[in-house]
mmCIF file of C-alpha atoms in Angstrom:
data_model
loop_
_atom_site.group_PDB
_atom_site.id
_atom_site.type_symbol
_atom_site.label_atom_id
_atom_site.label_comp_id
_atom_site.label_asym_id
_atom_site.label_seq_id
_atom_site.Cartn_x
_atom_site.Cartn_y
_atom_site.Cartn_z
ATOM 1 C CA MET A 1 203.425 151.998 133.480
ATOM 2 C CA ALA A 2 199.808 151.220 134.357
ATOM 3 C CA THR A 3 197.390 154.048 135.126
ATOM 4 C CA ALA A 4 193.994 154.313 136.772
ATOM 5 C CA LEU A 5 192.445 154.618 133.298
ATOM 6 C CA ASP A 6 193.557 151.159 132.223
ATOM 7 C CA ARG A 7 190.758 149.424 134.057
ATOM 8 C CA TYR A 8 188.190 151.223 131.902
ATOM 9 C CA ALA A 9 190.036 150.200 128.752
ATOM 10 C CA ASP A 10 190.087 146.604 129.958
ATOM 11 C CA ALA A 11 186.502 146.513 131.266
ATOM 12 C CA ALA A 12 184.067 144.100 129.687
ATOM 13 C CA PRO A 13 180.696 145.518 128.562
ATOM 14 C CA SER A 14 178.405 145.933 131.565
ATOM 15 C CA TRP A 15 175.286 147.977 132.268
ATOM 16 C CA ASP A 16 172.562 148.235 134.900
ATOM 17 C CA GLY A 17 169.700 149.086 132.555
ATOM 18 C CA PRO A 18 168.717 150.258 129.089
ATOM 19 C CA VAL A 19 170.473 153.115 127.333
ATOM 20 C CA VAL A 20 168.717 156.473 127.145
ATOM 21 C CA ILE A 21 169.307 158.248 123.832
ATOM 22 C CA GLU A 22 168.269 161.904 123.801
ATOM 23 C CA SER A 23 167.780 164.226 120.830
ATOM 24 C CA HIS A 24 169.259 167.708 121.194
ATOM 25 C CA ILE A 25 167.601 169.183 118.179
ATOM 26 C CA ASN A 26 168.945 172.738 117.887
ATOM 27 C CA GLY A 27 171.286 175.244 119.462
ATOM 28 C CA VAL A 28 173.379 178.129 118.250
ATOM 29 C CA ARG A 29 174.301 176.445 114.963
ATOM 30 C CA SER A 30 172.408 177.924 112.012
ATOM 31 C CA LYS A 31 170.859 176.811 108.741
ATOM 32 C CA GLU A 32 173.999 178.102 107.036
ATOM 33 C CA MET A 33 175.837 175.328 108.873
ATOM 34 C CA ASN A 34 173.164 172.708 108.174
ATOM 35 C CA PRO A 35 169.903 173.511 106.345
ATOM 36 C CA ASN A 36 168.151 170.777 108.360
ATOM 37 C CA THR A 37 168.604 172.696 111.624
ATOM 38 C CA PRO A 38 165.174 173.648 113.042
ATOM 39 C CA THR A 39 165.025 177.357 113.876
ATOM 40 C CA SER A 40 161.385 178.469 113.597
ATOM 41 C CA TYR A 41 158.629 177.673 116.105
ATOM 42 C CA ASP A 42 157.013 175.168 113.756
ATOM 43 C CA GLU A 43 160.284 173.535 112.720
ATOM 44 C CA ILE A 44 161.397 173.031 116.319
ATOM 45 C CA ALA A 45 157.999 171.566 117.230
ATOM 46 C CA GLU A 46 157.987 169.240 114.221
ATOM 47 C CA ASP A 47 161.486 167.908 114.918
ATOM 48 C CA ALA A 48 160.724 167.463 118.624
ATOM 49 C CA ILE A 49 157.625 165.423 117.784
ATOM 50 C CA ARG A 50 159.429 163.457 115.081
ATOM 51 C CA CYS A 51 162.313 162.425 117.359
ATOM 52 C CA TRP A 52 160.061 161.702 120.354
ATOM 53 C CA GLU A 53 157.878 159.421 118.232
ATOM 54 C CA ALA A 54 161.043 157.690 116.937
ATOM 55 C CA GLY A 55 162.055 156.759 120.480
ATOM 56 C CA ALA A 56 164.207 159.583 121.850
ATOM 57 C CA GLY A 57 164.263 159.319 125.637
ATOM 58 C CA ALA A 58 164.077 163.100 126.040
ATOM 59 C CA ILE A 59 164.232 166.197 123.871
ATOM 60 C CA HIS A 60 166.465 169.195 124.525
ATOM 61 C CA ALA A 61 165.850 172.374 122.566
ATOM 62 C CA HIS A 62 166.670 176.057 122.404
ATOM 63 C CA ASN A 63 164.049 178.676 121.727
ATOM 64 C CA THR A 64 164.273 181.064 118.757
ATOM 65 C CA SER A 65 166.609 183.529 120.507
ATOM 66 C CA PHE A 66 169.311 182.796 123.067
ATOM 67 C CA ASP A 67 169.199 186.492 124.046
ATOM 68 C CA LEU A 68 165.728 186.263 125.594
ATOM 69 C CA LEU A 69 165.572 186.057 129.389
ATOM 70 C CA GLY A 70 162.982 185.226 132.035
ATOM 71 C CA ARG A 71 159.372 185.831 131.002
ATOM 72 C CA ASP A 72 160.341 186.760 127.452
ATOM 73 C CA ALA A 73 162.165 183.447 127.025
ATOM 74 C CA HIS A 74 159.237 181.608 128.635
ATOM 75 C CA LYS A 75 156.755 183.115 126.179
ATOM 76 C CA ASP A 76 159.022 182.322 123.239
ATOM 77 C CA TYR A 77 159.422 178.679 124.262
ATOM 78 C CA LEU A 78 155.671 178.275 124.690
ATOM 79 C CA ARG A 79 155.038 179.206 121.052
ATOM 80 C CA THR A 80 156.821 175.966 120.166
ATOM 81 C CA TRP A 81 156.081 173.739 123.100
ATOM 82 C CA GLN A 82 152.364 174.295 123.313
ATOM 83 C CA GLN A 83 152.184 172.661 119.877
ATOM 84 C CA VAL A 84 154.242 169.722 121.111
ATOM 85 C CA LEU A 85 152.391 169.330 124.408
ATOM 86 C CA ASP A 86 149.035 169.382 122.647
ATOM 87 C CA LYS A 87 150.097 166.217 120.813
ATOM 88 C CA HIS A 88 152.318 164.622 123.494
ATOM 89 C CA PRO A 89 151.449 166.004 126.933
ATOM 90 C CA ASP A 90 153.754 163.424 128.566
ATOM 91 C CA ILE A 91 156.885 164.365 126.602
ATOM 92 C CA THR A 92 160.147 164.715 128.547
ATOM 93 C CA TRP A 93 161.912 167.860 127.401
ATOM 94 C CA TYR A 94 164.134 170.579 128.780
ATOM 95 C CA PRO A 95 165.318 174.023 127.645
ATOM 96 C CA THR A 96 168.765 175.553 127.430
ATOM 97 C CA THR A 97 170.210 178.310 129.619
ATOM 98 C CA CYS A 98 170.574 181.870 128.258
ATOM 99 C CA ASN A 99 173.021 184.527 127.105
ATOM 100 C CA ASN A 100 174.984 185.122 130.303
ATOM 101 C CA LEU A 101 176.178 188.517 129.034
ATOM 102 C CA ARG A 102 172.646 189.929 129.311
ATOM 103 C CA LEU A 103 172.056 189.005 132.954
ATOM 104 C CA LEU A 104 171.494 191.768 135.491
ATOM 105 C CA PRO A 105 172.929 191.724 139.032
ATOM 106 C CA GLY A 106 171.010 189.207 141.138
ATOM 107 C CA GLU A 107 169.855 187.127 138.163
ATOM 108 C CA HIS A 108 171.187 183.598 137.808
ATOM 109 C CA GLY A 109 170.123 182.730 134.252
ATOM 110 C CA LEU A 110 167.542 179.981 134.794
ATOM 111 C CA GLU A 111 164.562 182.190 135.654
ATOM 112 C CA HIS A 112 162.799 180.960 132.502
ATOM 113 C CA VAL A 113 163.271 177.333 133.626
ATOM 114 C CA ALA A 114 161.204 177.950 136.768
ATOM 115 C CA LEU A 115 158.436 179.460 134.618
ATOM 116 C CA LEU A 116 158.560 176.560 132.153
ATOM 117 C CA ASN A 117 158.444 174.149 135.069
ATOM 118 C CA ASP A 118 155.224 175.843 136.218
ATOM 119 C CA SER A 119 153.653 176.057 132.757
ATOM 120 C CA GLY A 120 155.448 174.480 129.856
ATOM 121 C CA GLY A 121 156.091 170.899 130.859
ATOM 122 C CA ALA A 122 159.846 171.284 131.461
ATOM 123 C CA LYS A 123 160.908 168.947 134.264
ATOM 124 C CA VAL A 124 164.711 168.875 133.796
ATOM 125 C CA ALA A 125 167.323 171.670 133.636
ATOM 126 C CA CYS A 126 170.802 172.286 132.237
ATOM 127 C CA LEU A 127 173.411 173.424 134.754
ATOM 128 C CA ASP A 128 176.676 174.751 133.310
ATOM 129 C CA THR A 129 179.245 175.182 136.076
ATOM 130 C CA GLY A 130 181.915 177.420 134.609
ATOM 131 C CA TYR A 131 183.158 179.592 131.768
ATOM 132 C CA THR A 132 184.146 178.433 128.288
ATOM 133 C CA LEU A 133 185.966 180.227 125.474
ATOM 134 C CA PHE A 134 184.274 179.512 122.123
ATOM 135 C CA ALA A 135 186.712 180.061 119.263
ATOM 136 C CA THR A 136 184.573 180.903 116.231
ATOM 137 C CA GLU A 137 187.029 182.436 113.781
ATOM 138 C CA GLN A 138 190.650 183.414 113.258
ATOM 139 C CA ASP A 139 192.224 186.315 111.409
ATOM 140 C CA ASP A 140 194.838 186.129 108.658
ATOM 141 C CA GLU A 141 197.629 185.868 111.231
ATOM 142 C CA GLY A 142 195.971 183.042 113.140
ATOM 143 C CA TYR A 143 194.685 185.008 116.141
ATOM 144 C CA LEU A 144 191.435 183.601 117.526
ATOM 145 C CA SER A 145 188.239 185.401 118.449
ATOM 146 C CA GLY A 146 184.868 184.346 119.793
ATOM 147 C CA PRO A 147 182.515 184.683 122.763
ATOM 148 C CA THR A 148 182.908 183.651 126.384
ATOM 149 C CA PHE A 149 179.986 181.675 127.759
ATOM 150 C CA GLY A 150 179.176 180.532 131.278
ATOM 151 C CA PHE A 151 178.127 181.414 134.779
ATOM 152 C CA ASP A 152 180.085 182.570 137.804
ATOM 153 C CA LEU A 153 180.033 181.040 141.272
ATOM 154 C CA ALA A 154 177.169 183.204 142.541
ATOM 155 C CA GLN A 155 175.021 182.558 139.465
ATOM 156 C CA THR A 156 175.683 178.828 139.668
ATOM 157 C CA ALA A 157 174.786 178.820 143.372
ATOM 158 C CA GLY A 158 171.511 180.584 142.552
ATOM 159 C CA GLN A 159 170.710 177.993 139.898
ATOM 160 C CA VAL A 160 171.436 175.097 142.264
ATOM 161 C CA LYS A 161 169.260 176.641 144.990
ATOM 162 C CA MET A 162 166.308 177.132 142.647
ATOM 163 C CA LEU A 163 166.539 173.614 141.206
ATOM 164 C CA ARG A 164 166.790 172.087 144.680
ATOM 165 C CA GLU A 165 163.752 174.039 145.882
ATOM 166 C CA ARG A 166 161.742 172.657 142.981
ATOM 167 C CA GLY A 167 163.263 169.176 142.932
ATOM 168 C CA ILE A 168 164.282 169.559 139.283
ATOM 169 C CA PRO A 169 166.959 167.131 138.022
ATOM 170 C CA MET A 170 170.219 168.885 137.114
ATOM 171 C CA VAL A 171 172.138 168.012 133.947
ATOM 172 C CA PHE A 172 175.738 169.044 134.575
ATOM 173 C CA GLY A 173 177.200 170.188 131.269
ATOM 174 C CA VAL A 174 180.899 169.332 131.551
ATOM 175 C CA TYR A 175 182.509 171.539 128.897
ATOM 176 C CA GLU A 176 185.870 171.378 130.665
ATOM 177 C CA PRO A 177 187.395 169.203 133.429
ATOM 178 C CA GLY A 178 187.245 172.166 135.829
ATOM 179 C CA HIS A 179 183.487 172.338 135.342
ATOM 180 C CA LEU A 180 183.247 168.784 136.629
ATOM 181 C CA ARG A 181 185.280 169.634 139.730
ATOM 182 C CA HIS A 182 182.982 172.606 140.429
ATOM 183 C CA ALA A 183 179.923 170.375 140.066
ATOM 184 C CA LEU A 184 181.502 167.758 142.356
ATOM 185 C CA HIS A 185 181.485 170.362 145.130
ATOM 186 C CA TYR A 186 177.685 170.252 145.094
ATOM 187 C CA VAL A 187 177.434 166.529 144.387
ATOM 188 C CA ASN A 188 179.679 165.573 147.305
ATOM 189 C CA ARG A 189 177.746 167.787 149.719
ATOM 190 C CA GLY A 190 174.416 166.225 148.822
ATOM 191 C CA LEU A 191 173.189 169.430 147.171
ATOM 192 C CA THR A 192 171.992 167.870 143.924
ATOM 193 C CA THR A 193 168.527 166.508 143.155
ATOM 194 C CA PRO A 194 167.319 162.966 142.442
ATOM 195 C CA GLY A 195 167.591 162.211 138.737
ATOM 196 C CA SER A 196 170.557 164.518 138.161
ATOM 197 C CA MET A 197 173.039 163.571 135.425
ATOM 198 C CA TRP A 198 176.558 164.111 134.176
ATOM 199 C CA ASP A 199 176.924 165.191 130.545
ATOM 200 C CA PHE A 200 180.532 164.763 129.377
ATOM 201 C CA TYR A 201 181.208 167.083 126.440
ATOM 202 C CA LEU A 202 183.679 165.463 124.017
ATOM 203 C CA ILE A 203 184.625 168.237 121.642
ATOM 204 C CA GLY A 204 185.935 167.836 118.114
ATOM 205 C CA ASP A 205 187.878 170.208 115.906
ATOM 206 C CA TYR A 206 184.836 172.351 115.092
ATOM 207 C CA GLY A 207 183.918 172.868 118.721
ATOM 208 C CA LEU A 208 180.470 174.043 119.702
ATOM 209 C CA THR A 209 180.062 176.906 117.247
ATOM 210 C CA ALA A 210 182.917 177.148 114.698
ATOM 211 C CA MET A 211 182.748 176.536 110.947
ATOM 212 C CA GLU A 212 186.468 175.869 110.637
ATOM 213 C CA PRO A 213 188.599 173.413 112.662
ATOM 214 C CA ILE A 214 189.866 175.823 115.324
ATOM 215 C CA ALA A 215 188.288 174.504 118.513
ATOM 216 C CA THR A 216 190.436 174.926 121.609
ATOM 217 C CA ASN A 217 188.141 174.045 124.508
ATOM 218 C CA GLY A 218 187.325 170.823 126.292
ATOM 219 C CA VAL A 219 188.713 167.346 125.668
ATOM 220 C CA PRO A 220 188.615 165.547 122.300
ATOM 221 C CA PRO A 221 186.150 162.750 121.454
ATOM 222 C CA THR A 222 188.462 159.856 122.277
ATOM 223 C CA LEU A 223 188.272 156.809 124.508
ATOM 224 C CA GLU A 224 191.010 158.299 126.681
ATOM 225 C CA SER A 225 188.863 161.403 127.322
ATOM 226 C CA LEU A 226 185.878 159.247 128.234
ATOM 227 C CA TYR A 227 187.952 157.156 130.646
ATOM 228 C CA PHE A 228 189.431 160.314 132.188
ATOM 229 C CA TYR A 229 185.985 161.714 132.998
ATOM 230 C CA LEU A 230 184.808 158.380 134.389
ATOM 231 C CA HIS A 231 187.864 158.334 136.634
ATOM 232 C CA LEU A 232 187.067 161.850 137.907
ATOM 233 C CA ILE A 233 183.562 160.856 139.067
ATOM 234 C CA GLU A 234 184.606 157.466 140.403
ATOM 235 C CA LYS A 235 184.806 158.623 144.029
ATOM 236 C CA ALA A 236 181.814 160.967 143.971
ATOM 237 C CA LYS A 237 179.876 160.586 147.218
ATOM 238 C CA VAL A 238 176.561 160.643 145.350
ATOM 239 C CA LYS A 239 176.362 158.524 142.203
ATOM 240 C CA HIS A 240 174.597 160.016 139.193
ATOM 241 C CA PRO A 241 174.160 158.450 135.742
ATOM 242 C CA TRP A 242 176.288 159.821 132.910
ATOM 243 C CA TYR A 243 175.902 160.749 129.272
ATOM 244 C CA ILE A 244 178.339 161.667 126.549
ATOM 245 C CA SER A 245 177.726 164.262 123.855
ATOM 246 C CA VAL A 246 180.084 164.582 120.877
ATOM 247 C CA TRP A 247 180.349 168.125 119.533
ATOM 248 C CA GLY A 248 181.681 169.439 116.217
ATOM 249 C CA GLN A 249 183.477 166.272 115.221
ATOM 250 C CA GLY A 250 183.732 167.089 111.504
ATOM 251 C CA ALA A 251 184.797 164.030 109.523
ATOM 252 C CA LEU A 252 185.786 162.124 112.685
ATOM 253 C CA ASP A 253 183.902 158.829 113.010
ATOM 254 C CA ASP A 254 182.439 158.947 116.530
ATOM 255 C CA THR A 255 181.088 155.391 116.381
ATOM 256 C CA THR A 256 183.864 153.961 118.570
ATOM 257 C CA VAL A 257 183.369 156.341 121.490
ATOM 258 C CA LEU A 258 179.561 156.118 121.269
ATOM 259 C CA ARG A 259 179.752 152.336 121.279
ATOM 260 C CA ARG A 260 182.124 152.263 124.241
ATOM 261 C CA ALA A 261 179.943 154.630 126.264
ATOM 262 C CA ILE A 262 176.964 152.345 125.659
ATOM 263 C CA GLU A 263 179.019 149.281 126.599
ATOM 264 C CA LEU A 264 180.153 150.850 129.886
ATOM 265 C CA GLY A 265 176.638 151.749 131.037
ATOM 266 C CA GLY A 266 176.496 155.358 129.863
ATOM 267 C CA HIS A 267 173.815 157.182 127.926
ATOM 268 C CA ILE A 268 173.931 159.170 124.682
ATOM 269 C CA LYS A 269 172.990 162.676 123.570
ATOM 270 C CA THR A 270 172.806 163.296 119.849
ATOM 271 C CA GLY A 271 171.370 165.845 117.448
ATOM 272 C CA LEU A 272 172.068 168.999 115.463
ATOM 273 C CA GLU A 273 172.884 171.093 118.513
ATOM 274 C CA LEU A 274 176.029 168.973 118.702
ATOM 275 C CA PHE A 275 176.812 167.769 115.209
ATOM 276 C CA TYR A 276 178.805 169.679 112.619
ATOM 277 C CA ASP A 277 180.595 168.415 109.540
ATOM 278 C CA PRO A 278 180.945 170.806 106.596
ATOM 279 C CA ALA A 279 180.747 167.817 104.247
ATOM 280 C CA ARG A 280 177.518 166.294 105.598
ATOM 281 C CA ASN A 281 174.037 167.565 106.509
ATOM 282 C CA PRO A 282 172.129 164.869 108.436
ATOM 283 C CA THR A 283 168.766 165.394 110.107
ATOM 284 C CA ASN A 284 168.041 165.039 113.811
ATOM 285 C CA LEU A 285 166.142 161.849 113.057
ATOM 286 C CA GLU A 286 169.092 160.329 111.183
ATOM 287 C CA LEU A 287 171.477 161.087 114.056
ATOM 288 C CA LEU A 288 169.054 159.535 116.542
ATOM 289 C CA GLN A 289 168.679 156.435 114.404
ATOM 290 C CA GLN A 290 172.466 156.131 114.081
ATOM 291 C CA ALA A 291 172.853 156.027 117.869
ATOM 292 C CA GLN A 292 169.952 153.583 118.190
ATOM 293 C CA GLU A 293 171.582 151.253 115.676
ATOM 294 C CA ILE A 294 174.867 151.287 117.622
ATOM 295 C CA ALA A 295 172.964 150.316 120.780
ATOM 296 C CA ARG A 296 171.336 147.428 118.930
ATOM 297 C CA GLU A 297 174.732 146.234 117.672
ATOM 298 C CA VAL A 298 176.079 146.336 121.244
ATOM 299 C CA GLY A 299 173.041 144.368 122.397
ATOM 300 C CA ARG A 300 171.910 146.871 125.005
ATOM 301 C CA PRO A 301 168.187 147.629 125.120
ATOM 302 C CA ILE A 302 167.051 151.158 124.274
ATOM 303 C CA ALA A 303 165.079 152.831 127.057
ATOM 304 C CA THR A 304 161.382 153.406 126.538
ATOM 305 C CA HIS A 305 159.915 156.780 127.432
ATOM 306 C CA GLU A 306 158.830 155.369 130.782
ATOM 307 C CA GLU A 307 162.285 153.930 131.514
ATOM 308 C CA ALA A 308 163.941 157.228 130.603
ATOM 309 C CA ARG A 309 161.587 159.107 132.933
ATOM 310 C CA ALA A 310 162.510 156.674 135.698
ATOM 311 C CA LEU A 311 166.208 157.471 135.208
ATOM 312 C CA TYR A 312 165.368 161.138 135.718
ATOM 313 C CA HIS A 313 163.190 160.255 138.744
ATOM 314 C CA LEU A 314 160.174 161.816 137.050
ATOM 315 C CA SER A 315 156.761 160.560 138.096
#
C-alpha cells in the first residue's frame, strides 16, 4: 500500500539554492567522550575560527557552563566570542539555550540571547519547543536514568515574543515529533520571523548525551524519519528552510541520510555537539569537511558566507 512518504523516496534530486553546512562545535559532551571537543574559552574560539575559515555557513556553540543564565551567561560567552569577533566581525554564530531547571518564575531561558544580540554578534537563536528525556545511564537491572530538558508552554511563548520583537531568526530544534507540532502552532499563525529554520534531530543509539547505546528519544537517523518530518511540514502555512542534524550515531554510517537531505534541498548541521562514536574521535573540521565532500559528490554548490546569511535573512 502506497503512503504519503513514497513521493519523497521517489523524488529526483532538486534544490533551490546552495547547501548551508553549519558547524556545531561543542555542547554537553565532554573531553572524556572525545578529547577534540573544545571546552575552554580559547579552544572554543580557535575551533569557531577554524571552521568558519573552512567554509562553515554558521557556527553554533555553547559557553563553558550550561548552568549560567542571563548576564552571567552573556559575560561567559563574550570571553570566547570577543576573540572570534576581533578576527571575523562578520561571522554568523548563535548560542545555545540554558539549563531549564535553574530558571526562576517569569524567566523564559533566552535572556542571554537578547544580551548577545545587543553586544556579542549573535543574530540567530535556538528555540526548543518541548521536553525531552535524556537517557544517560542504566543500572544493573536495566532501569534508565538521566535529566529532563526543555521548556514549557509559557517559557516557549516568552522566547517567541522576545525573538519576534527583535526580528531574530528562530531555529526550531525538533527533538521529537511533538516538538514540531508545537512549533507549527506558531508557524501557521505567522508568529515566526524571517530567516527561521527547521532543525530535524535524527537521533542514533547514543542519543544526545549517553556513552552507551541506550537512547530512547526522537526518531532514528533513517531515510524514513527524514521523509516523515518533511511530510509533517508539507502543509505549513509559512515555508521555512530545513536542516538535519544527526546525533550520537555511533558506528552508523550517516552518509546516506546526509546525502539524501542535500539532494532534496535541505541543509546540514555537523560537529562535535552532535557526533559520538566510542571508536572514533574526529575533529570539528573533519566532520565539516566530510559533509562538504558529500555535497560535492551530489553536485550541489556549498553556500558561501554571504549566501548563508541570505538564507537567514541577515543583512
